[in-house]
Coordinates of C-alpha atoms and ligand atoms in Angstrom, one line a residue:
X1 CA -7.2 20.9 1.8
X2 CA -5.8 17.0 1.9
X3 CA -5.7 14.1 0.7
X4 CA -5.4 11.9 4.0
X5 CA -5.1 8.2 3.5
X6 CA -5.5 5.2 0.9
X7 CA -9.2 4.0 1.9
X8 CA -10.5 1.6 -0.8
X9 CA -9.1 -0.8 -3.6
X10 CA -10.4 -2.3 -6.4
X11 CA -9.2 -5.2 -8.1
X12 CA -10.1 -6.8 -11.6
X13 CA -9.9 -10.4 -11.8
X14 CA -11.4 -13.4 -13.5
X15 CA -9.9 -15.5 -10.6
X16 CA -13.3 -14.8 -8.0
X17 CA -13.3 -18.7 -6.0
X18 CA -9.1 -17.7 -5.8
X19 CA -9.6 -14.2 -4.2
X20 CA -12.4 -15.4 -2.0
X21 CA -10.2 -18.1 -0.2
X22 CA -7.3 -15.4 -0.7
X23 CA -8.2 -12.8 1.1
X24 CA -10.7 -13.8 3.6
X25 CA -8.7 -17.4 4.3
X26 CA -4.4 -15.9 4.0
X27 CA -5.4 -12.1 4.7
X28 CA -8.8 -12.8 7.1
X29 CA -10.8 -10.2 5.4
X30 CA -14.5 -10.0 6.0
X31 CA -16.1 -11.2 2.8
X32 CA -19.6 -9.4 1.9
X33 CA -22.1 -11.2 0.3
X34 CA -24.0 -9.1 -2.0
X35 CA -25.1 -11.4 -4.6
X36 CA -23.4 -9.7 -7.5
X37 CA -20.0 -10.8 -9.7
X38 CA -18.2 -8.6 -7.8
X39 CA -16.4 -9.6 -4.2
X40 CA -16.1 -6.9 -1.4
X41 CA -14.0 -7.6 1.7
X42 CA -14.3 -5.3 5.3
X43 CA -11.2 -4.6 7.0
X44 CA -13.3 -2.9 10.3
X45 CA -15.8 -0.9 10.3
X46 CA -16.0 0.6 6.8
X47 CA -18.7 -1.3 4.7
X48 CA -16.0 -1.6 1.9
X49 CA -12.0 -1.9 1.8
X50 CA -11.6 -4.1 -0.9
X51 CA -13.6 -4.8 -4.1
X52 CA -12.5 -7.9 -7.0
X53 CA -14.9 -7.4 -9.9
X54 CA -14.9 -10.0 -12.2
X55 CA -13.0 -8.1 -15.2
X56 CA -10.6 -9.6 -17.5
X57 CA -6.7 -8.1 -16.6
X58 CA -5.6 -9.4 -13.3
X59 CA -4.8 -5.9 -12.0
X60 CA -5.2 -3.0 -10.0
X61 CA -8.9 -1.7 -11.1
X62 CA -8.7 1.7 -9.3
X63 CA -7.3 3.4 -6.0
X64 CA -9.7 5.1 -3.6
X65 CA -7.9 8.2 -1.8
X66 CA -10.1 9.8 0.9
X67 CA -10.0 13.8 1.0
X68 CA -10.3 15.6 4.2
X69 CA -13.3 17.8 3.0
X70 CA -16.0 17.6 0.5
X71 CA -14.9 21.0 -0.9
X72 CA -11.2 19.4 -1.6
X73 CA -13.2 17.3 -4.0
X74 CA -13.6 20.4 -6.3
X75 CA -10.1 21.5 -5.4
X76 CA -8.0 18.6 -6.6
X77 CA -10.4 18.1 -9.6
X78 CA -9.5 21.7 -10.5
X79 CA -6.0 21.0 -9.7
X80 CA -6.2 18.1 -12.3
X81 CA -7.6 19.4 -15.2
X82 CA -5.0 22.5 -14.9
X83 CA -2.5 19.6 -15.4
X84 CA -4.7 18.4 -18.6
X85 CA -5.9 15.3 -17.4
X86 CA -9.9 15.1 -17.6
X87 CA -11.8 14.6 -14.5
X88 CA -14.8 12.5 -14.1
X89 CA -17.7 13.0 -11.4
X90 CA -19.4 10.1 -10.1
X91 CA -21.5 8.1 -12.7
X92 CA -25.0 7.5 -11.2
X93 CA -24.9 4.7 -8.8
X94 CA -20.9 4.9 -8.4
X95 CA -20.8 6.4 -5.0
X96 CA -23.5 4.1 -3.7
X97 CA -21.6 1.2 -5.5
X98 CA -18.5 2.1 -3.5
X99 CA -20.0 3.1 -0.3
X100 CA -19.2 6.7 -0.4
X101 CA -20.8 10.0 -0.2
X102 CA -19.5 10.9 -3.0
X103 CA -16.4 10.7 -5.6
X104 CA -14.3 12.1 -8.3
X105 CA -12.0 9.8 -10.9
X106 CA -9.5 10.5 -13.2
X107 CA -6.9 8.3 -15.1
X108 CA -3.2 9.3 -13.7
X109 CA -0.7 9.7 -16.6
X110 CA 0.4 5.9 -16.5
X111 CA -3.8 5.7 -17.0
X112 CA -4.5 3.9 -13.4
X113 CA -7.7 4.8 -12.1
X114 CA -7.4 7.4 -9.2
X115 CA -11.1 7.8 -7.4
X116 CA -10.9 10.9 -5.1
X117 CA -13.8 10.3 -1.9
X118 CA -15.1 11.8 0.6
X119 CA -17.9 10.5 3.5
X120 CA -17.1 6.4 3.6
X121 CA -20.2 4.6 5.1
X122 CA -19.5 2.8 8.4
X123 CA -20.8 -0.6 8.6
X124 CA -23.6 -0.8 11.6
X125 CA -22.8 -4.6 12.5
X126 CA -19.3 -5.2 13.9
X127 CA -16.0 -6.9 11.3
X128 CA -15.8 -10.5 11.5
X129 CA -12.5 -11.3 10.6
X130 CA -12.2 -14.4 8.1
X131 CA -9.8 -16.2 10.2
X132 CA -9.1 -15.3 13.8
X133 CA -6.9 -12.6 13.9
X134 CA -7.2 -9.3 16.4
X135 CA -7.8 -7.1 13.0
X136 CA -5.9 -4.5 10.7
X137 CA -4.5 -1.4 11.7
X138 CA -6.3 1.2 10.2
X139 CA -8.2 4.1 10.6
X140 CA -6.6 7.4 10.2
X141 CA -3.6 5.2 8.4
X142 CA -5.8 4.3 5.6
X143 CA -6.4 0.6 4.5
X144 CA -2.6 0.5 4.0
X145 CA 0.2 0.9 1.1
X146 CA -0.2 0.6 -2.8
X147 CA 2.7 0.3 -4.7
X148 CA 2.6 0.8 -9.0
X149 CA 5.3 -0.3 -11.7
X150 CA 5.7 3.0 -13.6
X151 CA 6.9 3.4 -17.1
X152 CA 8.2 7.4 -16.8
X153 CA 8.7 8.2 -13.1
X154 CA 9.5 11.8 -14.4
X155 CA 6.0 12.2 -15.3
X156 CA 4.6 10.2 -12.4
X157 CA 6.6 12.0 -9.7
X158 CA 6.0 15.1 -10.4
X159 CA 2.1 14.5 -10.7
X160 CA 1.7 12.8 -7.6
X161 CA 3.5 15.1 -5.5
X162 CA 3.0 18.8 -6.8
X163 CA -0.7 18.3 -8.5
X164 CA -1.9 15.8 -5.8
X165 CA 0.2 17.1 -2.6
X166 CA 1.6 13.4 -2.1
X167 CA 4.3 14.3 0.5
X168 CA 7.6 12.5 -0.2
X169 CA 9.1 10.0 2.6
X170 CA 12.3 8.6 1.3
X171 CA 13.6 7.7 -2.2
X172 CA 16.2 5.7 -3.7
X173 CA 17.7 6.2 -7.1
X174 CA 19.6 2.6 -7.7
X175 CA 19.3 0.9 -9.7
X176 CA 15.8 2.7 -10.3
X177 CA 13.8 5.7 -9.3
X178 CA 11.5 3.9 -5.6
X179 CA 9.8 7.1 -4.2
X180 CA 7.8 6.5 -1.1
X181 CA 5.0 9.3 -0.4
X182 CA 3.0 9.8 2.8
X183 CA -0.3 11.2 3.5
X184 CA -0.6 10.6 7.0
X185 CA 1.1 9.2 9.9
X186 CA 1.6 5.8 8.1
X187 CA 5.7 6.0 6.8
X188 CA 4.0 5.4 3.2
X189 CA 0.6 5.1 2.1
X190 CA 1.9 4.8 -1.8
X191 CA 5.0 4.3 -4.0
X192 CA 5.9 3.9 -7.0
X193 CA 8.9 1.7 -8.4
X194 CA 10.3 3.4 -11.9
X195 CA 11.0 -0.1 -13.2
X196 CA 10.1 0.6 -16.7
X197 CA 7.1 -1.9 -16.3
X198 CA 3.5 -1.2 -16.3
X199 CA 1.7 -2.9 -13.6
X200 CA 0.4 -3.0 -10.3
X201 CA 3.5 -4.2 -8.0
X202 CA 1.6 -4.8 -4.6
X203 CA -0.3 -3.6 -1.9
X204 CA 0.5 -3.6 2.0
X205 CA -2.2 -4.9 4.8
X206 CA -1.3 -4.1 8.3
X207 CA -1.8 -6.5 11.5
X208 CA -2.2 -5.7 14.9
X209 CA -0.8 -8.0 16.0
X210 CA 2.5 -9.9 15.1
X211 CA 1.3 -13.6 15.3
X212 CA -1.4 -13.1 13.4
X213 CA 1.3 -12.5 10.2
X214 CA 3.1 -15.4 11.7
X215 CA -0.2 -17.6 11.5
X216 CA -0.4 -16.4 8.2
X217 CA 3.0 -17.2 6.6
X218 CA 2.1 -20.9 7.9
X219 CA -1.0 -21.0 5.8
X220 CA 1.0 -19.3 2.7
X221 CA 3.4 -21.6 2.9
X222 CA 1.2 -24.7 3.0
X223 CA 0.1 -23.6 -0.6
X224 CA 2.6 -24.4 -3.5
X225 CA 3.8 -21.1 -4.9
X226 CA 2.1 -18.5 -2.6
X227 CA 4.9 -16.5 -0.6
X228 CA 7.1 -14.3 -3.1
X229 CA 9.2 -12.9 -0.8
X230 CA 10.1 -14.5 2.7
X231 CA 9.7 -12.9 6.3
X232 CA 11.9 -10.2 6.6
X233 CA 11.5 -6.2 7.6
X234 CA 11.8 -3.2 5.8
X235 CA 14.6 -0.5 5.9
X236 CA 12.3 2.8 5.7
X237 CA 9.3 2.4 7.2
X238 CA 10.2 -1.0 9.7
X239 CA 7.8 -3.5 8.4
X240 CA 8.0 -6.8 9.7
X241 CA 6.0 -8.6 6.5
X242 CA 6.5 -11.3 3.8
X243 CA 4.7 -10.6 1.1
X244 CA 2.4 -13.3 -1.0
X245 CA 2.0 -13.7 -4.7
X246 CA -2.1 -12.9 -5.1
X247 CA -4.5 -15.0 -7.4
X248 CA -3.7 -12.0 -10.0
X249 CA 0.0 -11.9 -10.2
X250 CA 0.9 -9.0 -7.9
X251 CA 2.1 -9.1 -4.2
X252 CA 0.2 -8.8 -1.3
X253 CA 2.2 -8.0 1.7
X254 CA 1.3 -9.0 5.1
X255 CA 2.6 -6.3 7.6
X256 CA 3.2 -5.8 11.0
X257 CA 5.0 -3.3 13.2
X258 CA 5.6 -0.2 10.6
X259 CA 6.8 3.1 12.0
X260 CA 4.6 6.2 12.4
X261 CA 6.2 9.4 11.3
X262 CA 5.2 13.0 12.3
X263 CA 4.4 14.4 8.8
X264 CA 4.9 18.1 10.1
X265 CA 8.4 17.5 11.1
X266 CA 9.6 15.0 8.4
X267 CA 12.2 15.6 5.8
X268 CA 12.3 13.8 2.7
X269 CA 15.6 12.5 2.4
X270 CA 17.4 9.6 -0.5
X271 CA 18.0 5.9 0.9
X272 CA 20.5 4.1 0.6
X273 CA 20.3 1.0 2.3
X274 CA 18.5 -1.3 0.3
X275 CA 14.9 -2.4 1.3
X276 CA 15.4 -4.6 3.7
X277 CA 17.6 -5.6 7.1
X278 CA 17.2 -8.8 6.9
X279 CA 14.7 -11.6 5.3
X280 CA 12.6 -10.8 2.2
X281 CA 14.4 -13.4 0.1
X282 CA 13.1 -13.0 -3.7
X283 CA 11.1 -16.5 -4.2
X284 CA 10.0 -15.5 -7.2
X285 CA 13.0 -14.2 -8.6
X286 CA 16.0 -16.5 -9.7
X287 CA 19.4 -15.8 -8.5
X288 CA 20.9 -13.8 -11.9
X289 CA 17.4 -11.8 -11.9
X290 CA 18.1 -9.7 -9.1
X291 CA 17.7 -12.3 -5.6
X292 CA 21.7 -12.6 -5.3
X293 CA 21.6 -8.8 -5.8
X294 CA 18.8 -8.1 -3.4
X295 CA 20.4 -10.6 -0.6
X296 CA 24.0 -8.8 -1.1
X297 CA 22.4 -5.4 -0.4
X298 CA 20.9 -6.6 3.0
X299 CA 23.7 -8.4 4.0
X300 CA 26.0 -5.4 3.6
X301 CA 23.4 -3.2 5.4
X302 CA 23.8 -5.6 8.4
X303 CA 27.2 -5.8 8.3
X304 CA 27.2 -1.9 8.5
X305 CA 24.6 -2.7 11.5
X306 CA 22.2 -1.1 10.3
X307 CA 18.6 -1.8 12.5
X308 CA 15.4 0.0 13.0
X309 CA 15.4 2.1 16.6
X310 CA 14.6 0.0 19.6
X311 CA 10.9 1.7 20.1
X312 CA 9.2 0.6 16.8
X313 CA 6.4 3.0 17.2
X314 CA 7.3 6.6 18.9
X315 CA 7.2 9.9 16.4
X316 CA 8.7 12.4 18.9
X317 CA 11.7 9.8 19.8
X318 CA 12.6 9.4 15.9
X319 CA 12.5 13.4 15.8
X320 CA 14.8 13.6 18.9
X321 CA 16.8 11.0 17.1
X322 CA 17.3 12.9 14.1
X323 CA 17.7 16.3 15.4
X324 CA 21.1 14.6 17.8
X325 CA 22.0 12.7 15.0
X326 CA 22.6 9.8 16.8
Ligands
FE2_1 FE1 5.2 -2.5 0.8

């Protein structure tokens, strides 16, 4: 009984000619032509990662979490209502739309729209990446990270991690609640920032490989505006990523290099580093807003010498590591 990765995002947007050259262009998404309003993007071989229908908002339209069994469908639907929140099954047509065999949705206590799924369709042709890039890492890590604004982390928290069995990674409680939660080997596969704000903050596409973010952060920062936060790596889960502003407002970081965790051993444990070791200079924020804040943080986490591991990528080293302490 699981819920085992992020595995679909929908977007709503008015901006469709922005998002096309966005994501297949800066991200090299596979766009799907399927002669509707609505853009879909392949990150492999799933049919469907990524969907932009064209909605008014400039938001996060739903998350798409994959269960481990069809039963687990039934399960956390139960699970749900228990907490009062009303469960939806699939409209007609909705599991076909997203490529599923079939799916559950509910509205979370913020009201974002959680689809539950189970039995994606695998795409028969091969992914064509939309620029040339050696792909995303995926498959049992999910299509990546989503992070949310959240108005009341004390409701949030609690319904994500008991109701939904969101495991807890890390958290930090200055100068806000940031909980990171995983679901599989990937450090996080969600988070939410208890900054008060409704919103969607950003979501988190992994590269195989390195230059292919470096290749990217050239064509972001040809475009006037695009990168919101600057190269830099992440204190938790070892990103290597700058993150872009999207046609709708939120971020879209570009990752590379994050850490895999063994989610039988792993201990949630508070933070207190800041987010970053170095880079990740707030573009979009000015200096009083929280960038001189933000750069302060990393600079004292240097001086401390604070650094991911020397093996980016090894589970049982990181457990030997924190058993000696050392
Ligand atoms: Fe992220």
């Amino acid at each position: 009984m699981a819920i085992i990765a992020l595995g679909y995002l929908g977007v709503r947007s008015d901006r469709l000619d922005d998002w096309s050259d966005f994501a297949g262009r800066l991200l090299g998404m596979q766009k799907i032509d399927r002669g509707g309003k609505a853009l879909a993007f392949r990150m492999d071989d799933r049919v469907q990662r990524l969907l932009v229908s064209d909605e008014p908002g400039e938001t996060l339209a739903f998350l798409g979490f994959e269960v481990e069994h069809k039963s687990d469908l039934q399960f956390y639907a139960a699970r749900v209502e228990a907490a009062g929140i009303k469960v939806h099954p699939a409209a007609p047509g909705l599991a076909d739309r997203r490529f599923v065999g079939d799916l559950v949705w509910f509205l979370d206590p913020m009201g974002n729209r959680v689809e539950l799924f189970h039995a994606p369709m695998i795409a028969s042709d091969p992914f064509v990446p939309g620029r040339p890039i050696d792909g995303f890492r995926t498959g049992p890590l999910g299509m990546g990270h989503a992070v949310l604004h959240v108005q009341d982390i004390e409701v949030m928290m609690p319904f994500y991690r008991d109701v939904l069995d969101f495991h807890v990674s890390d958290y930090g409680l200055q100068p806000y609640g940031l909980y990171f939660f995983h679901l599989n080997e990937r450090h996080h596969s969600f988070a939410m920032v208890g900054s008060g704000q409704q919103g969607f903050h950003h979501f988190m596409v992994e590269f195989q490989n390195l230059d292919d973010v470096g290749q990217g952060y050239d064509i972001a920062q040809q475009q006037e505006g695009r990168v919101a936060y600057t190269l830099g790596r992440h204190t938790n889960d070892y990103m290597t990523s700058f993150y872009a502003n999207s046609p709708s407002g939120f971020f879209v970081e570009n990752g590379w290099g994050g850490r895999l965790i063994d989610p039988a051993t792993w201990e949630p444990h508070e933070t207190h580093d800041g987010p970053s070791f170095w880079g990740h200079e707030r573009l979009y924020l000015t200096e009083e807003g929280g960038r001189k804040r933000l750069r302060d943080m990393r600079l004292d986490a240097a001086a401390r010498g604070r650094r991911s591991p020397p093996v980016p990528d090894c589970p049982w080293l990181y457990n030997e590591i924190a058993k000696t302490g050392k």
